[in-house]
PDB file of N, CA and C in Angstrom:
ATOM      1  N   UNK A   8      15.409   0.852  -1.636  1.00  0.00           N
ATOM      2  CA  UNK A   8      14.604  -0.310  -1.959  1.00  0.00           C
ATOM      3  C   UNK A   8      15.501  -1.499  -2.252  1.00  0.00           C
ATOM      4  N   UNK A   9      14.958  -2.651  -2.051  1.00  0.00           N
ATOM      5  CA  UNK A   9      15.680  -3.889  -2.316  1.00  0.00           C
ATOM      6  C   UNK A   9      15.606  -4.185  -3.816  1.00  0.00           C
ATOM      7  N   UNK A  10      16.745  -4.518  -4.403  1.00  0.00           N
ATOM      8  CA  UNK A  10      16.765  -4.907  -5.806  1.00  0.00           C
ATOM      9  C   UNK A  10      16.495  -6.406  -5.896  1.00  0.00           C
ATOM     10  N   UNK A  11      15.249  -6.740  -6.220  1.00  0.00           N
ATOM     11  CA  UNK A  11      14.820  -8.133  -6.259  1.00  0.00           C
ATOM     12  C   UNK A  11      13.940  -8.315  -7.497  1.00  0.00           C
ATOM     13  N   UNK A  12      14.091  -9.400  -8.216  1.00  0.00           N
ATOM     14  CA  UNK A  12      13.316  -9.563  -9.450  1.00  0.00           C
ATOM     15  C   UNK A  12      11.810  -9.693  -9.237  1.00  0.00           C
ATOM     16  N   UNK A  13      11.359 -10.061  -8.055  1.00  0.00           N
ATOM     17  CA  UNK A  13       9.932 -10.228  -7.807  1.00  0.00           C
ATOM     18  C   UNK A  13       9.303  -9.046  -7.077  1.00  0.00           C
ATOM     19  N   UNK A  14      10.094  -8.023  -6.740  1.00  0.00           N
ATOM     20  CA  UNK A  14       9.571  -6.836  -6.079  1.00  0.00           C
ATOM     21  C   UNK A  14       9.554  -5.704  -7.098  1.00  0.00           C
ATOM     22  N   UNK A  15       8.385  -5.089  -7.266  1.00  0.00           N
ATOM     23  CA  UNK A  15       8.235  -4.022  -8.246  1.00  0.00           C
ATOM     24  C   UNK A  15       7.829  -2.731  -7.543  1.00  0.00           C
ATOM     25  N   UNK A  16       8.536  -1.647  -7.844  1.00  0.00           N
ATOM     26  CA  UNK A  16       8.249  -0.334  -7.278  1.00  0.00           C
ATOM     27  C   UNK A  16       7.127   0.317  -8.070  1.00  0.00           C
ATOM     28  N   UNK A  17       6.115   0.816  -7.368  1.00  0.00           N
ATOM     29  CA  UNK A  17       5.033   1.571  -7.985  1.00  0.00           C
ATOM     30  C   UNK A  17       4.936   2.889  -7.236  1.00  0.00           C
ATOM     31  N   UNK A  18       5.292   3.973  -7.876  1.00  0.00           N
ATOM     32  CA  UNK A  18       5.243   5.288  -7.237  1.00  0.00           C
ATOM     33  C   UNK A  18       3.844   5.879  -7.296  1.00  0.00           C
ATOM     34  N   UNK A  19       3.451   6.579  -6.246  1.00  0.00           N
ATOM     35  CA  UNK A  19       2.140   7.237  -6.185  1.00  0.00           C
ATOM     36  C   UNK A  19       2.323   8.702  -5.809  1.00  0.00           C
ATOM     37  N   UNK A  20       1.323   9.515  -6.109  1.00  0.00           N
ATOM     38  CA  UNK A  20       1.405  10.953  -5.856  1.00  0.00           C
ATOM     39  C   UNK A  20       1.339  11.287  -4.365  1.00  0.00           C
ATOM     40  N   UNK A  21       0.598  10.504  -3.600  1.00  0.00           N
ATOM     41  CA  UNK A  21       0.516  10.758  -2.161  1.00  0.00           C
ATOM     42  C   UNK A  21       0.236   9.453  -1.420  1.00  0.00           C
ATOM     43  N   UNK A  22       0.264   9.524  -0.122  1.00  0.00           N
ATOM     44  CA  UNK A  22       0.171   8.322   0.700  1.00  0.00           C
ATOM     45  C   UNK A  22      -1.214   7.679   0.645  1.00  0.00           C
ATOM     46  N   UNK A  23      -2.262   8.490   0.549  1.00  0.00           N
ATOM     47  CA  UNK A  23      -3.613   7.924   0.479  1.00  0.00           C
ATOM     48  C   UNK A  23      -3.779   7.124  -0.818  1.00  0.00           C
ATOM     49  N   UNK A  24      -3.317   7.676  -1.914  1.00  0.00           N
ATOM     50  CA  UNK A  24      -3.396   6.934  -3.178  1.00  0.00           C
ATOM     51  C   UNK A  24      -2.550   5.675  -3.122  1.00  0.00           C
ATOM     52  N   UNK A  25      -1.411   5.729  -2.452  1.00  0.00           N
ATOM     53  CA  UNK A  25      -0.555   4.547  -2.319  1.00  0.00           C
ATOM     54  C   UNK A  25      -1.261   3.458  -1.517  1.00  0.00           C
ATOM     55  N   UNK A  26      -1.968   3.848  -0.466  1.00  0.00           N
ATOM     56  CA  UNK A  26      -2.698   2.865   0.340  1.00  0.00           C
ATOM     57  C   UNK A  26      -3.814   2.226  -0.475  1.00  0.00           C
ATOM     58  N   UNK A  27      -4.540   3.030  -1.254  1.00  0.00           N
ATOM     59  CA  UNK A  27      -5.597   2.472  -2.100  1.00  0.00           C
ATOM     60  C   UNK A  27      -5.011   1.575  -3.185  1.00  0.00           C
ATOM     61  N   UNK A  28      -3.866   1.953  -3.733  1.00  0.00           N
ATOM     62  CA  UNK A  28      -3.222   1.125  -4.755  1.00  0.00           C
ATOM     63  C   UNK A  28      -2.781  -0.213  -4.166  1.00  0.00           C
ATOM     64  N   UNK A  29      -2.215  -0.193  -2.959  1.00  0.00           N
ATOM     65  CA  UNK A  29      -1.795  -1.434  -2.304  1.00  0.00           C
ATOM     66  C   UNK A  29      -3.009  -2.307  -1.996  1.00  0.00           C
ATOM     67  N   UNK A  30      -4.107  -1.698  -1.588  1.00  0.00           N
ATOM     68  CA  UNK A  30      -5.336  -2.452  -1.325  1.00  0.00           C
ATOM     69  C   UNK A  30      -5.832  -3.118  -2.601  1.00  0.00           C
ATOM     70  N   UNK A  31      -5.880  -2.374  -3.679  1.00  0.00           N
ATOM     71  CA  UNK A  31      -6.335  -2.932  -4.938  1.00  0.00           C
ATOM     72  C   UNK A  31      -5.426  -4.039  -5.448  1.00  0.00           C
ATOM     73  N   UNK A  32      -4.134  -3.849  -5.303  1.00  0.00           N
ATOM     74  CA  UNK A  32      -3.185  -4.870  -5.745  1.00  0.00           C
ATOM     75  C   UNK A  32      -3.330  -6.140  -4.907  1.00  0.00           C
ATOM     76  N   UNK A  33      -3.525  -5.975  -3.607  1.00  0.00           N
ATOM     77  CA  UNK A  33      -3.654  -7.135  -2.722  1.00  0.00           C
ATOM     78  C   UNK A  33      -4.930  -7.917  -3.000  1.00  0.00           C
ATOM     79  N   UNK A  34      -5.935  -7.280  -3.565  1.00  0.00           N
ATOM     80  CA  UNK A  34      -7.169  -7.998  -3.915  1.00  0.00           C
ATOM     81  C   UNK A  34      -6.972  -8.894  -5.133  1.00  0.00           C
ATOM     82  N   UNK A  35      -5.960  -8.577  -5.960  1.00  0.00           N
ATOM     83  CA  UNK A  35      -5.691  -9.356  -7.183  1.00  0.00           C
ATOM     84  C   UNK A  35      -4.509 -10.296  -7.040  1.00  0.00           C
ATOM     85  N   UNK A  36      -3.654 -10.052  -6.073  1.00  0.00           N
ATOM     86  CA  UNK A  36      -2.436 -10.820  -5.870  1.00  0.00           C
ATOM     87  C   UNK A  36      -2.429 -11.372  -4.442  1.00  0.00           C
ATOM     88  N   UNK A  37      -1.489 -12.242  -4.121  1.00  0.00           N
ATOM     89  CA  UNK A  37      -1.454 -12.805  -2.760  1.00  0.00           C
ATOM     90  C   UNK A  37      -1.165 -11.780  -1.661  1.00  0.00           C
ATOM     91  N   UNK A  38      -0.391 -10.745  -1.974  1.00  0.00           N
ATOM     92  CA  UNK A  38      -0.028  -9.767  -0.941  1.00  0.00           C
ATOM     93  C   UNK A  38       0.417  -8.465  -1.584  1.00  0.00           C
ATOM     94  N   UNK A  39       0.454  -7.420  -0.775  1.00  0.00           N
ATOM     95  CA  UNK A  39       0.947  -6.111  -1.207  1.00  0.00           C
ATOM     96  C   UNK A  39       1.592  -5.442  -0.004  1.00  0.00           C
ATOM     97  N   UNK A  40       2.397  -4.432  -0.264  1.00  0.00           N
ATOM     98  CA  UNK A  40       3.057  -3.693   0.814  1.00  0.00           C
ATOM     99  C   UNK A  40       2.943  -2.201   0.549  1.00  0.00           C
ATOM    100  N   UNK A  41       2.971  -1.434   1.610  1.00  0.00           N
ATOM    101  CA  UNK A  41       2.915   0.022   1.534  1.00  0.00           C
ATOM    102  C   UNK A  41       4.124   0.566   2.276  1.00  0.00           C
ATOM    103  N   UNK A  42       4.908   1.385   1.614  1.00  0.00           N
ATOM    104  CA  UNK A  42       6.104   1.967   2.204  1.00  0.00           C
ATOM    105  C   UNK A  42       6.002   3.473   2.110  1.00  0.00           C
ATOM    106  N   UNK A  43       6.102   4.158   3.246  1.00  0.00           N
ATOM    107  CA  UNK A  43       6.061   5.618   3.253  1.00  0.00           C
ATOM    108  C   UNK A  43       7.284   6.157   3.978  1.00  0.00           C
ATOM    109  N   UNK A  44       7.554   7.431   3.773  1.00  0.00           N
ATOM    110  CA  UNK A  44       8.616   8.092   4.518  1.00  0.00           C
ATOM    111  C   UNK A  44       8.002   8.759   5.743  1.00  0.00           C
ATOM    112  N   UNK A  45       8.842   9.145   6.677  1.00  0.00           N
ATOM    113  CA  UNK A  45       8.367   9.756   7.917  1.00  0.00           C
ATOM    114  C   UNK A  45       7.809  11.146   7.629  1.00  0.00           C
ATOM    115  N   UNK A  46       6.603  11.404   8.091  1.00  0.00           N
ATOM    116  CA  UNK A  46       5.987  12.714   7.909  1.00  0.00           C
ATOM    117  C   UNK A  46       4.498  12.641   8.175  1.00  0.00           C
ATOM    118  N   UNK A  47       3.812  13.715   7.812  1.00  0.00           N
ATOM    119  CA  UNK A  47       2.378  13.787   8.095  1.00  0.00           C
ATOM    120  C   UNK A  47       1.546  12.916   7.162  1.00  0.00           C
ATOM    121  N   UNK A  48       2.123  12.432   6.092  1.00  0.00           N
ATOM    122  CA  UNK A  48       1.384  11.603   5.144  1.00  0.00           C
ATOM    123  C   UNK A  48       0.946  10.273   5.705  1.00  0.00           C
ATOM    124  N   UNK A  49       1.551   9.835   6.807  1.00  0.00           N
ATOM    125  CA  UNK A  49       1.154   8.559   7.394  1.00  0.00           C
ATOM    126  C   UNK A  49      -0.296   8.584   7.870  1.00  0.00           C
ATOM    127  N   UNK A  50      -0.792   9.747   8.267  1.00  0.00           N
ATOM    128  CA  UNK A  50      -2.204   9.828   8.653  1.00  0.00           C
ATOM    129  C   UNK A  50      -3.097   9.489   7.463  1.00  0.00           C
ATOM    130  N   UNK A  51      -2.729   9.947   6.292  1.00  0.00           N
ATOM    131  CA  UNK A  51      -3.488   9.605   5.091  1.00  0.00           C
ATOM    132  C   UNK A  51      -3.360   8.124   4.774  1.00  0.00           C
ATOM    133  N   UNK A  52      -2.161   7.568   4.932  1.00  0.00           N
ATOM    134  CA  UNK A  52      -1.954   6.145   4.666  1.00  0.00           C
ATOM    135  C   UNK A  52      -2.797   5.300   5.617  1.00  0.00           C
ATOM    136  N   UNK A  53      -2.880   5.698   6.867  1.00  0.00           N
ATOM    137  CA  UNK A  53      -3.685   4.956   7.844  1.00  0.00           C
ATOM    138  C   UNK A  53      -5.163   4.991   7.440  1.00  0.00           C
ATOM    139  N   UNK A  54      -5.628   6.118   6.900  1.00  0.00           N
ATOM    140  CA  UNK A  54      -7.021   6.187   6.433  1.00  0.00           C
ATOM    141  C   UNK A  54      -7.267   5.193   5.308  1.00  0.00           C
ATOM    142  N   UNK A  55      -6.326   5.074   4.390  1.00  0.00           N
ATOM    143  CA  UNK A  55      -6.469   4.105   3.313  1.00  0.00           C
ATOM    144  C   UNK A  55      -6.448   2.676   3.809  1.00  0.00           C
ATOM    145  N   UNK A  56      -5.598   2.392   4.776  1.00  0.00           N
ATOM    146  CA  UNK A  56      -5.532   1.052   5.363  1.00  0.00           C
ATOM    147  C   UNK A  56      -6.822   0.739   6.113  1.00  0.00           C
ATOM    148  N   UNK A  57      -7.332   1.725   6.862  1.00  0.00           N
ATOM    149  CA  UNK A  57      -8.572   1.524   7.607  1.00  0.00           C
ATOM    150  C   UNK A  57      -9.745   1.290   6.665  1.00  0.00           C
ATOM    151  N   UNK A  58      -9.733   1.939   5.510  1.00  0.00           N
ATOM    152  CA  UNK A  58     -10.818   1.734   4.533  1.00  0.00           C
ATOM    153  C   UNK A  58     -10.771   0.328   3.948  1.00  0.00           C
ATOM    154  N   UNK A  59      -9.590  -0.266   3.886  1.00  0.00           N
ATOM    155  CA  UNK A  59      -9.457  -1.620   3.345  1.00  0.00           C
ATOM    156  C   UNK A  59      -9.869  -2.689   4.351  1.00  0.00           C
ATOM    157  N   UNK A  60      -9.821  -2.393   5.628  1.00  0.00           N
ATOM    158  CA  UNK A  60     -10.065  -3.396   6.659  1.00  0.00           C
ATOM    159  C   UNK A  60     -11.487  -3.968   6.658  1.00  0.00           C
ATOM    160  N   UNK A  61     -12.547  -3.184   6.508  1.00  0.00           N
ATOM    161  CA  UNK A  61     -13.892  -3.781   6.577  1.00  0.00           C
ATOM    162  C   UNK A  61     -14.139  -4.867   5.535  1.00  0.00           C
ATOM    163  N   UNK A  62     -13.483  -4.781   4.391  1.00  0.00           N
ATOM    164  CA  UNK A  62     -13.739  -5.778   3.352  1.00  0.00           C
ATOM    165  C   UNK A  62     -13.051  -7.108   3.646  1.00  0.00           C
ATOM    166  N   UNK A  63     -12.038  -7.119   4.515  1.00  0.00           N
ATOM    167  CA  UNK A  63     -11.373  -8.378   4.835  1.00  0.00           C
ATOM    168  C   UNK A  63     -11.773  -8.919   6.199  1.00  0.00           C
ATOM    169  N   UNK A  64     -12.437  -8.108   7.014  1.00  0.00           N
ATOM    170  CA  UNK A  64     -12.863  -8.535   8.358  1.00  0.00           C
ATOM    171  C   UNK A  64     -14.355  -8.876   8.314  1.00  0.00           C
ATOM    172  N   UNK A  65     -14.645 -10.078   7.932  1.00  0.00           N
ATOM    173  CA  UNK A  65     -16.064 -10.485   7.841  1.00  0.00           C
ATOM    174  C   UNK A  65     -16.427 -11.427   8.948  1.00  0.00           C
TER     175      UNK A  65
END
């Protein structure tokens, strides 16, 4: 991770929870990011991202 005073690491138990956390944070702040490692968890992360899309695509 980049050591930057404005970037804060928030660890999550799994990729789906991380995607929901990033969605919730982005609703309160200007932006959020989701970072995962290579593996099967990306399918869960994509589900969380897809769940966030209908609320911003009006």
